[in-house]
Amino acid sequence: MTPDEQKQAAADAALDHIEDGMLLGLGTGSTAARFVDGLGRKISAGLNVLCVPTSKATETQASQLGIPLTTLAETPELDLTVDGADELDDKLSLIKGGGGALLREKIVATSSKRMIVIADASKHVETLGRFPLPVEVIPFGHGSTRLKIKAASSACGCQGDIVLRMRDGEPFVTDNANLIYDCHFGRIEDAGTLAQVLSSIAGVADHGLFIRTADLALIGRPGGLQTIKVDKWHE
Ligand code: 5RP
């Protein structure tokens, strides 16, 4: 299977976990978009679900497909979120936010009883960190926040360039009107500790480490589908 076929296989496998009446979180990115397409087809065929999108892009896609949408304000607890990832390890710790939707993705995923990650094989790594870790920051004082991120991550053994994400020559602005710093750490030996430390910094809205959030990964591989299941509460 090609990488695109691997993404499709993972998205198709996630559709098998959807049951009538479910409240769903819809992820963001090219793999999640395949799942949303498939969900749209199932809804046209009679499936009844209610969904919360994790970005404006997914909201637009889902609306065009006629997928019934709600908000966490109206529906604060969901059954399942299906989303992609930039990296995942064997414990299903994740790096997310390559597409810039990490804050809403985390709010939606952690408001769901379960999270299924769908990915192609290139995303499955032994140690997180080769993909630059996105950290979403409030614009006010973001230069100072960057220095705090640098000091705190360095104390956790993570060093590397911390770069403001740009798009078309301007700072990239998230759906929440925030900015993103991409942290080029290379290896993150203790993702759990780094996650806690980053969360405690004033000015950090959130970061792309998802720890004990996903319980199932469906990974498309050249030779077929790989499933990784964890008990996120007892690891
Ligand atoms: C967006 C994300 C995406 O899930 C992540 O970037 C993976 O995207 P893709 O499926 O296109 O590789 O976290 O914020």
PDB file of C-alpha atoms and ligand atoms in Angstrom:
ATOM      1  CA  MET A   1       0.000   0.000   0.000  1.00  0.00           C
ATOM      2  CA  THR A   2       1.182   3.552  -0.752  1.00  0.00           C
ATOM      3  CA  PRO A   3       1.107   6.133   2.098  1.00  0.00           C
ATOM      4  CA  ASP A   4      -2.199   7.473   0.746  1.00  0.00           C
ATOM      5  CA  GLU A   5      -3.655   3.970   0.646  1.00  0.00           C
ATOM      6  CA  GLN A   6      -2.383   3.404   4.203  1.00  0.00           C
ATOM      7  CA  LYS A   7      -4.254   6.521   5.388  1.00  0.00           C
ATOM      8  CA  GLN A   8      -7.381   5.345   3.588  1.00  0.00           C
ATOM      9  CA  ALA A   9      -7.134   1.859   5.099  1.00  0.00           C
ATOM     10  CA  ALA A  10      -6.798   3.343   8.610  1.00  0.00           C
ATOM     11  CA  ALA A  11      -9.755   5.685   8.047  1.00  0.00           C
ATOM     12  CA  ASP A  12     -11.899   2.850   6.659  1.00  0.00           C
ATOM     13  CA  ALA A  13     -11.038   0.649   9.646  1.00  0.00           C
ATOM     14  CA  ALA A  14     -12.101   3.425  12.045  1.00  0.00           C
ATOM     15  CA  LEU A  15     -15.512   3.579  10.349  1.00  0.00           C
ATOM     16  CA  ASP A  16     -16.116   0.013  11.554  1.00  0.00           C
ATOM     17  CA  HIS A  17     -16.069   1.368  15.145  1.00  0.00           C
ATOM     18  CA  ILE A  18     -18.920   3.815  14.554  1.00  0.00           C
ATOM     19  CA  GLU A  19     -22.322   2.852  15.910  1.00  0.00           C
ATOM     20  CA  ASP A  20     -25.720   4.405  15.417  1.00  0.00           C
ATOM     21  CA  GLY A  21     -26.481   7.177  17.914  1.00  0.00           C
ATOM     22  CA  MET A  22     -22.846   7.949  18.752  1.00  0.00           C
ATOM     23  CA  LEU A  23     -21.604  11.422  19.689  1.00  0.00           C
ATOM     24  CA  LEU A  24     -18.349  11.864  17.766  1.00  0.00           C
ATOM     25  CA  GLY A  25     -15.325  14.160  17.689  1.00  0.00           C
ATOM     26  CA  LEU A  26     -14.016  14.725  14.165  1.00  0.00           C
ATOM     27  CA  GLY A  27     -10.264  15.231  13.806  1.00  0.00           C
ATOM     28  CA  THR A  28      -8.279  17.448  11.471  1.00  0.00           C
ATOM     29  CA  GLY A  29      -5.750  16.692   8.725  1.00  0.00           C
ATOM     30  CA  SER A  30      -5.519  14.581   5.587  1.00  0.00           C
ATOM     31  CA  THR A  31      -6.110  11.232   7.336  1.00  0.00           C
ATOM     32  CA  ALA A  32      -9.019  12.507   9.428  1.00  0.00           C
ATOM     33  CA  ALA A  33     -10.486  14.057   6.261  1.00  0.00           C
ATOM     34  CA  ARG A  34     -10.694  10.559   4.739  1.00  0.00           C
ATOM     35  CA  PHE A  35     -12.584   9.375   7.815  1.00  0.00           C
ATOM     36  CA  VAL A  36     -14.955  12.351   7.579  1.00  0.00           C
ATOM     37  CA  ASP A  37     -15.582  11.559   3.894  1.00  0.00           C
ATOM     38  CA  GLY A  38     -16.437   7.959   4.777  1.00  0.00           C
ATOM     39  CA  LEU A  39     -18.648   9.084   7.645  1.00  0.00           C
ATOM     40  CA  GLY A  40     -20.522  11.350   5.240  1.00  0.00           C
ATOM     41  CA  ARG A  41     -21.198   8.354   3.004  1.00  0.00           C
ATOM     42  CA  LYS A  42     -22.478   6.314   5.968  1.00  0.00           C
ATOM     43  CA  ILE A  43     -24.757   9.172   7.033  1.00  0.00           C
ATOM     44  CA  SER A  44     -26.175   9.397   3.507  1.00  0.00           C
ATOM     45  CA  ALA A  45     -26.890   5.675   3.826  1.00  0.00           C
ATOM     46  CA  GLY A  46     -28.860   6.216   7.049  1.00  0.00           C
ATOM     47  CA  LEU A  47     -26.346   6.320   9.961  1.00  0.00           C
ATOM     48  CA  ASN A  48     -27.447   8.631  12.773  1.00  0.00           C
ATOM     49  CA  VAL A  49     -24.612  10.416  14.652  1.00  0.00           C
ATOM     50  CA  LEU A  50     -23.919  13.890  16.022  1.00  0.00           C
ATOM     51  CA  CYS A  51     -20.423  15.351  15.666  1.00  0.00           C
ATOM     52  CA  VAL A  52     -18.109  18.055  17.021  1.00  0.00           C
ATOM     53  CA  PRO A  53     -15.407  19.212  14.563  1.00  0.00           C
ATOM     54  CA  THR A  54     -11.897  20.046  15.823  1.00  0.00           C
ATOM     55  CA  SER A  55     -11.241  22.876  13.350  1.00  0.00           C
ATOM     56  CA  LYS A  56     -12.912  25.290  10.991  1.00  0.00           C
ATOM     57  CA  ALA A  57     -11.561  23.206   8.084  1.00  0.00           C
ATOM     58  CA  THR A  58     -13.219  20.034   9.371  1.00  0.00           C
ATOM     59  CA  GLU A  59     -16.399  21.953  10.166  1.00  0.00           C
ATOM     60  CA  THR A  60     -16.556  23.151   6.549  1.00  0.00           C
ATOM     61  CA  GLN A  61     -15.908  19.654   5.174  1.00  0.00           C
ATOM     62  CA  ALA A  62     -18.468  18.040   7.482  1.00  0.00           C
ATOM     63  CA  SER A  63     -21.151  20.651   6.715  1.00  0.00           C
ATOM     64  CA  GLN A  64     -20.651  20.154   2.973  1.00  0.00           C
ATOM     65  CA  LEU A  65     -21.159  16.411   3.472  1.00  0.00           C
ATOM     66  CA  GLY A  66     -24.376  16.940   5.443  1.00  0.00           C
ATOM     67  CA  ILE A  67     -22.897  15.580   8.697  1.00  0.00           C
ATOM     68  CA  PRO A  68     -24.991  16.755  11.684  1.00  0.00           C
ATOM     69  CA  LEU A  69     -22.842  19.032  13.866  1.00  0.00           C
ATOM     70  CA  THR A  70     -23.035  20.251  17.415  1.00  0.00           C
ATOM     71  CA  THR A  71     -20.686  22.026  19.844  1.00  0.00           C
ATOM     72  CA  LEU A  72     -19.146  21.029  23.165  1.00  0.00           C
ATOM     73  CA  ALA A  73     -21.237  23.806  24.714  1.00  0.00           C
ATOM     74  CA  GLU A  74     -24.378  21.912  23.687  1.00  0.00           C
ATOM     75  CA  THR A  75     -22.908  18.401  23.959  1.00  0.00           C
ATOM     76  CA  PRO A  76     -20.057  18.427  26.476  1.00  0.00           C
ATOM     77  CA  GLU A  77     -19.409  14.654  26.568  1.00  0.00           C
ATOM     78  CA  LEU A  78     -18.669  12.583  23.483  1.00  0.00           C
ATOM     79  CA  ASP A  79     -18.398   8.835  22.915  1.00  0.00           C
ATOM     80  CA  LEU A  80     -15.445   8.736  20.554  1.00  0.00           C
ATOM     81  CA  THR A  81     -12.991  10.994  18.720  1.00  0.00           C
ATOM     82  CA  VAL A  82     -11.224   9.805  15.570  1.00  0.00           C
ATOM     83  CA  ASP A  83      -8.173  11.845  14.605  1.00  0.00           C
ATOM     84  CA  GLY A  84      -4.795  11.614  12.891  1.00  0.00           C
ATOM     85  CA  ALA A  85      -1.373  12.239  14.430  1.00  0.00           C
ATOM     86  CA  ASP A  86       2.035  13.502  13.421  1.00  0.00           C
ATOM     87  CA  GLU A  87       3.767  10.858  15.553  1.00  0.00           C
ATOM     88  CA  LEU A  88       2.648   8.017  17.807  1.00  0.00           C
ATOM     89  CA  ASP A  89       4.600   5.538  19.901  1.00  0.00           C
ATOM     90  CA  ASP A  90       3.752   2.074  21.229  1.00  0.00           C
ATOM     91  CA  LYS A  91       2.082   3.512  24.360  1.00  0.00           C
ATOM     92  CA  LEU A  92      -0.052   5.737  22.104  1.00  0.00           C
ATOM     93  CA  SER A  93       1.557   8.935  23.296  1.00  0.00           C
ATOM     94  CA  LEU A  94       1.125  11.329  20.393  1.00  0.00           C
ATOM     95  CA  ILE A  95       2.502  14.466  18.819  1.00  0.00           C
ATOM     96  CA  LYS A  96      -0.274  16.418  17.126  1.00  0.00           C
ATOM     97  CA  GLY A  97      -0.664  19.908  15.750  1.00  0.00           C
ATOM     98  CA  GLY A  98       1.167  19.725  12.440  1.00  0.00           C
ATOM     99  CA  GLY A  99      -2.004  21.168  10.950  1.00  0.00           C
ATOM    100  CA  GLY A 100      -2.298  23.739  13.734  1.00  0.00           C
ATOM    101  CA  ALA A 101      -5.494  22.385  15.301  1.00  0.00           C
ATOM    102  CA  LEU A 102      -3.942  20.925  18.470  1.00  0.00           C
ATOM    103  CA  LEU A 103      -5.865  22.958  21.049  1.00  0.00           C
ATOM    104  CA  ARG A 104      -9.353  22.121  19.784  1.00  0.00           C
ATOM    105  CA  GLU A 105      -8.190  18.576  18.996  1.00  0.00           C
ATOM    106  CA  LYS A 106      -7.106  18.086  22.597  1.00  0.00           C
ATOM    107  CA  ILE A 107     -10.236  19.655  24.073  1.00  0.00           C
ATOM    108  CA  VAL A 108     -12.439  17.432  21.914  1.00  0.00           C
ATOM    109  CA  ALA A 109     -10.385  14.250  22.427  1.00  0.00           C
ATOM    110  CA  THR A 110     -10.284  14.687  26.198  1.00  0.00           C
ATOM    111  CA  SER A 111     -14.041  15.285  26.220  1.00  0.00           C
ATOM    112  CA  SER A 112     -14.514  11.862  24.622  1.00  0.00           C
ATOM    113  CA  LYS A 113     -14.673   8.502  26.361  1.00  0.00           C
ATOM    114  CA  ARG A 114     -12.393   7.047  23.681  1.00  0.00           C
ATOM    115  CA  MET A 115      -9.938   8.262  21.043  1.00  0.00           C
ATOM    116  CA  ILE A 116      -8.931   6.278  17.969  1.00  0.00           C
ATOM    117  CA  VAL A 117      -5.795   7.446  16.146  1.00  0.00           C
ATOM    118  CA  ILE A 118      -5.594   6.768  12.432  1.00  0.00           C
ATOM    119  CA  ALA A 119      -2.274   7.030  10.626  1.00  0.00           C
ATOM    120  CA  ASP A 120       0.014   5.759   7.931  1.00  0.00           C
ATOM    121  CA  ALA A 121       3.105   3.772   8.920  1.00  0.00           C
ATOM    122  CA  SER A 122       5.470   6.765   8.721  1.00  0.00           C
ATOM    123  CA  LYS A 123       3.860   8.211  11.871  1.00  0.00           C
ATOM    124  CA  HIS A 124       4.713   5.235  14.111  1.00  0.00           C
ATOM    125  CA  VAL A 125       8.005   5.920  15.937  1.00  0.00           C
ATOM    126  CA  GLU A 126      10.000   4.392  18.771  1.00  0.00           C
ATOM    127  CA  THR A 127      10.588   7.742  20.503  1.00  0.00           C
ATOM    128  CA  LEU A 128       8.577  10.928  19.956  1.00  0.00           C
ATOM    129  CA  GLY A 129      10.313  14.121  18.870  1.00  0.00           C
ATOM    130  CA  ARG A 130      11.594  13.769  15.329  1.00  0.00           C
ATOM    131  CA  PHE A 131       8.490  15.735  14.300  1.00  0.00           C
ATOM    132  CA  PRO A 132       8.815  19.273  15.752  1.00  0.00           C
ATOM    133  CA  LEU A 133       6.520  19.575  18.769  1.00  0.00           C
ATOM    134  CA  PRO A 134       3.916  22.336  18.226  1.00  0.00           C
ATOM    135  CA  VAL A 135       3.186  24.586  21.206  1.00  0.00           C
ATOM    136  CA  GLU A 136       0.226  26.972  20.864  1.00  0.00           C
ATOM    137  CA  VAL A 137       0.778  30.287  22.658  1.00  0.00           C
ATOM    138  CA  ILE A 138      -1.296  33.362  23.418  1.00  0.00           C
ATOM    139  CA  PRO A 139      -0.036  36.267  21.223  1.00  0.00           C
ATOM    140  CA  PHE A 140       0.423  38.598  24.224  1.00  0.00           C
ATOM    141  CA  GLY A 141       4.034  38.307  25.392  1.00  0.00           C
ATOM    142  CA  HIS A 142       4.784  35.375  23.087  1.00  0.00           C
ATOM    143  CA  GLY A 143       8.502  36.209  22.927  1.00  0.00           C
ATOM    144  CA  SER A 144       8.720  35.831  26.711  1.00  0.00           C
ATOM    145  CA  THR A 145       6.641  32.661  26.555  1.00  0.00           C
ATOM    146  CA  ARG A 146       9.139  31.253  24.031  1.00  0.00           C
ATOM    147  CA  LEU A 147      11.997  31.831  26.495  1.00  0.00           C
ATOM    148  CA  LYS A 148      10.021  30.042  29.219  1.00  0.00           C
ATOM    149  CA  ILE A 149       9.350  27.121  26.875  1.00  0.00           C
ATOM    150  CA  LYS A 150      13.074  26.960  26.097  1.00  0.00           C
ATOM    151  CA  ALA A 151      14.135  26.961  29.753  1.00  0.00           C
ATOM    152  CA  ALA A 152      11.478  24.484  30.865  1.00  0.00           C
ATOM    153  CA  SER A 153      12.071  22.021  28.044  1.00  0.00           C
ATOM    154  CA  SER A 154      15.828  22.256  28.499  1.00  0.00           C
ATOM    155  CA  ALA A 155      15.347  21.259  32.155  1.00  0.00           C
ATOM    156  CA  CYS A 156      13.542  18.154  30.805  1.00  0.00           C
ATOM    157  CA  GLY A 157      16.523  17.298  28.580  1.00  0.00           C
ATOM    158  CA  CYS A 158      14.925  18.662  25.405  1.00  0.00           C
ATOM    159  CA  GLN A 159      17.018  21.086  23.410  1.00  0.00           C
ATOM    160  CA  GLY A 160      16.698  22.463  19.913  1.00  0.00           C
ATOM    161  CA  ASP A 161      15.415  25.353  17.864  1.00  0.00           C
ATOM    162  CA  ILE A 162      12.051  26.811  18.905  1.00  0.00           C
ATOM    163  CA  VAL A 163      10.655  28.493  15.823  1.00  0.00           C
ATOM    164  CA  LEU A 164       7.572  30.666  15.320  1.00  0.00           C
ATOM    165  CA  ARG A 165       5.406  28.968  12.668  1.00  0.00           C
ATOM    166  CA  MET A 166       4.984  31.136   9.578  1.00  0.00           C
ATOM    167  CA  ARG A 167       2.602  30.954   6.622  1.00  0.00           C
ATOM    168  CA  ASP A 168       2.980  33.107   3.488  1.00  0.00           C
ATOM    169  CA  GLY A 169       5.522  35.321   5.261  1.00  0.00           C
ATOM    170  CA  GLU A 170       3.249  36.029   8.239  1.00  0.00           C
ATOM    171  CA  PRO A 171       2.946  34.304  11.617  1.00  0.00           C
ATOM    172  CA  PHE A 172       0.540  31.370  11.354  1.00  0.00           C
ATOM    173  CA  VAL A 173      -2.647  32.128  13.331  1.00  0.00           C
ATOM    174  CA  THR A 174      -4.699  29.262  14.754  1.00  0.00           C
ATOM    175  CA  ASP A 175      -8.505  28.937  14.788  1.00  0.00           C
ATOM    176  CA  ASN A 176      -8.253  30.319  18.348  1.00  0.00           C
ATOM    177  CA  ALA A 177      -6.319  33.428  17.203  1.00  0.00           C
ATOM    178  CA  ASN A 178      -3.132  32.116  18.828  1.00  0.00           C
ATOM    179  CA  LEU A 179       0.411  31.510  17.510  1.00  0.00           C
ATOM    180  CA  ILE A 180       2.452  28.311  17.313  1.00  0.00           C
ATOM    181  CA  TYR A 181       6.083  27.636  18.205  1.00  0.00           C
ATOM    182  CA  ASP A 182       7.501  24.464  16.640  1.00  0.00           C
ATOM    183  CA  CYS A 183      10.069  22.868  18.965  1.00  0.00           C
ATOM    184  CA  HIS A 184      12.777  20.891  17.146  1.00  0.00           C
ATOM    185  CA  PHE A 185      13.798  18.571  19.981  1.00  0.00           C
ATOM    186  CA  GLY A 186      14.806  15.507  17.986  1.00  0.00           C
ATOM    187  CA  ARG A 187      14.058  13.066  20.832  1.00  0.00           C
ATOM    188  CA  ILE A 188      11.683  13.443  23.773  1.00  0.00           C
ATOM    189  CA  GLU A 189      12.755  10.867  26.344  1.00  0.00           C
ATOM    190  CA  ASP A 190      10.067  11.664  28.948  1.00  0.00           C
ATOM    191  CA  ALA A 191       7.021  12.969  27.115  1.00  0.00           C
ATOM    192  CA  GLY A 192       4.808  12.787  30.215  1.00  0.00           C
ATOM    193  CA  THR A 193       7.010  15.105  32.255  1.00  0.00           C
ATOM    194  CA  LEU A 194       7.549  17.500  29.363  1.00  0.00           C
ATOM    195  CA  ALA A 195       3.777  17.660  28.807  1.00  0.00           C
ATOM    196  CA  GLN A 196       3.157  18.633  32.427  1.00  0.00           C
ATOM    197  CA  VAL A 197       5.951  21.197  32.458  1.00  0.00           C
ATOM    198  CA  LEU A 198       4.784  22.882  29.237  1.00  0.00           C
ATOM    199  CA  SER A 199       1.185  22.994  30.480  1.00  0.00           C
ATOM    200  CA  SER A 200       2.272  24.961  33.547  1.00  0.00           C
ATOM    201  CA  ILE A 201       3.820  27.860  31.601  1.00  0.00           C
ATOM    202  CA  ALA A 202       1.860  31.130  31.580  1.00  0.00           C
ATOM    203  CA  GLY A 203       1.120  32.031  27.969  1.00  0.00           C
ATOM    204  CA  VAL A 204       1.042  28.430  26.701  1.00  0.00           C
ATOM    205  CA  ALA A 205      -2.495  27.679  25.500  1.00  0.00           C
ATOM    206  CA  ASP A 206      -1.601  24.011  24.936  1.00  0.00           C
ATOM    207  CA  HIS A 207       0.975  21.738  23.341  1.00  0.00           C
ATOM    208  CA  GLY A 208       0.859  18.875  20.895  1.00  0.00           C
ATOM    209  CA  LEU A 209       1.742  16.075  23.339  1.00  0.00           C
ATOM    210  CA  PHE A 210      -1.315  13.871  23.870  1.00  0.00           C
ATOM    211  CA  ILE A 211      -0.567  11.542  26.781  1.00  0.00           C
ATOM    212  CA  ARG A 212      -3.024   8.835  27.926  1.00  0.00           C
ATOM    213  CA  THR A 213      -5.616  10.212  25.547  1.00  0.00           C
ATOM    214  CA  ALA A 214      -5.850   7.635  22.764  1.00  0.00           C
ATOM    215  CA  ASP A 215      -6.681   3.995  23.485  1.00  0.00           C
ATOM    216  CA  LEU A 216      -6.584   2.516  19.970  1.00  0.00           C
ATOM    217  CA  ALA A 217      -4.394   3.149  16.927  1.00  0.00           C
ATOM    218  CA  LEU A 218      -5.229   1.889  13.450  1.00  0.00           C
ATOM    219  CA  ILE A 219      -2.077   2.145  11.349  1.00  0.00           C
ATOM    220  CA  GLY A 220      -1.999   1.454   7.634  1.00  0.00           C
ATOM    221  CA  ARG A 221       1.196  -0.363   6.671  1.00  0.00           C
ATOM    222  CA  PRO A 222       2.543  -1.482   3.300  1.00  0.00           C
ATOM    223  CA  GLY A 223       1.521  -5.065   4.141  1.00  0.00           C
ATOM    224  CA  GLY A 224      -1.830  -4.366   5.861  1.00  0.00           C
ATOM    225  CA  LEU A 225      -3.414  -2.825   8.907  1.00  0.00           C
ATOM    226  CA  GLN A 226      -1.712  -2.769  12.342  1.00  0.00           C
ATOM    227  CA  THR A 227      -3.773  -2.313  15.504  1.00  0.00           C
ATOM    228  CA  ILE A 228      -2.316  -1.053  18.801  1.00  0.00           C
ATOM    229  CA  LYS A 229      -4.612  -1.072  21.794  1.00  0.00           C
ATOM    230  CA  VAL A 230      -3.697   0.302  25.242  1.00  0.00           C
ATOM    231  CA  ASP A 231      -5.490   0.702  28.524  1.00  0.00           C
ATOM    232  CA  LYS A 232      -4.847   4.430  28.910  1.00  0.00           C
ATOM    233  CA  TRP A 233      -5.636   4.376  32.638  1.00  0.00           C
ATOM    234  CA  HIS A 234      -3.301   1.489  33.555  1.00  0.00           C
ATOM    235  CA  GLU A 235      -0.033   1.940  31.713  1.00  0.00           C
TER     236      GLU A 235
HETATM  237  C1  5RP B   1      -3.623  18.642  12.925  1.00  0.00           C
HETATM  238  C2  5RP B   1      -3.113  17.325  13.370  1.00  0.00           C
HETATM  239  C3  5RP B   1      -3.196  16.211  12.391  1.00  0.00           C
HETATM  240  O1  5RP B   1      -3.900  15.159  12.953  1.00  0.00           O
HETATM  241  C4  5RP B   1      -1.799  15.764  12.081  1.00  0.00           C
HETATM  242  O2  5RP B   1      -1.085  16.867  11.586  1.00  0.00           O
HETATM  243  C5  5RP B   1      -1.793  14.631  11.056  1.00  0.00           C
HETATM  244  O3  5RP B   1      -2.192  15.114   9.809  1.00  0.00           O
HETATM  245  P1  5RP B   1      -2.186  14.199   8.527  1.00  0.00           P
HETATM  246  O4  5RP B   1      -3.223  13.149   8.726  1.00  0.00           O
HETATM  247  O5  5RP B   1      -2.510  15.148   7.406  1.00  0.00           O
HETATM  248  O6  5RP B   1      -0.802  13.622   8.383  1.00  0.00           O
HETATM  249  O7  5RP B   1      -2.663  17.134  14.460  1.00  0.00           O
HETATM  250  O8  5RP B   1      -3.445  19.614  13.930  1.00  0.00           O
END
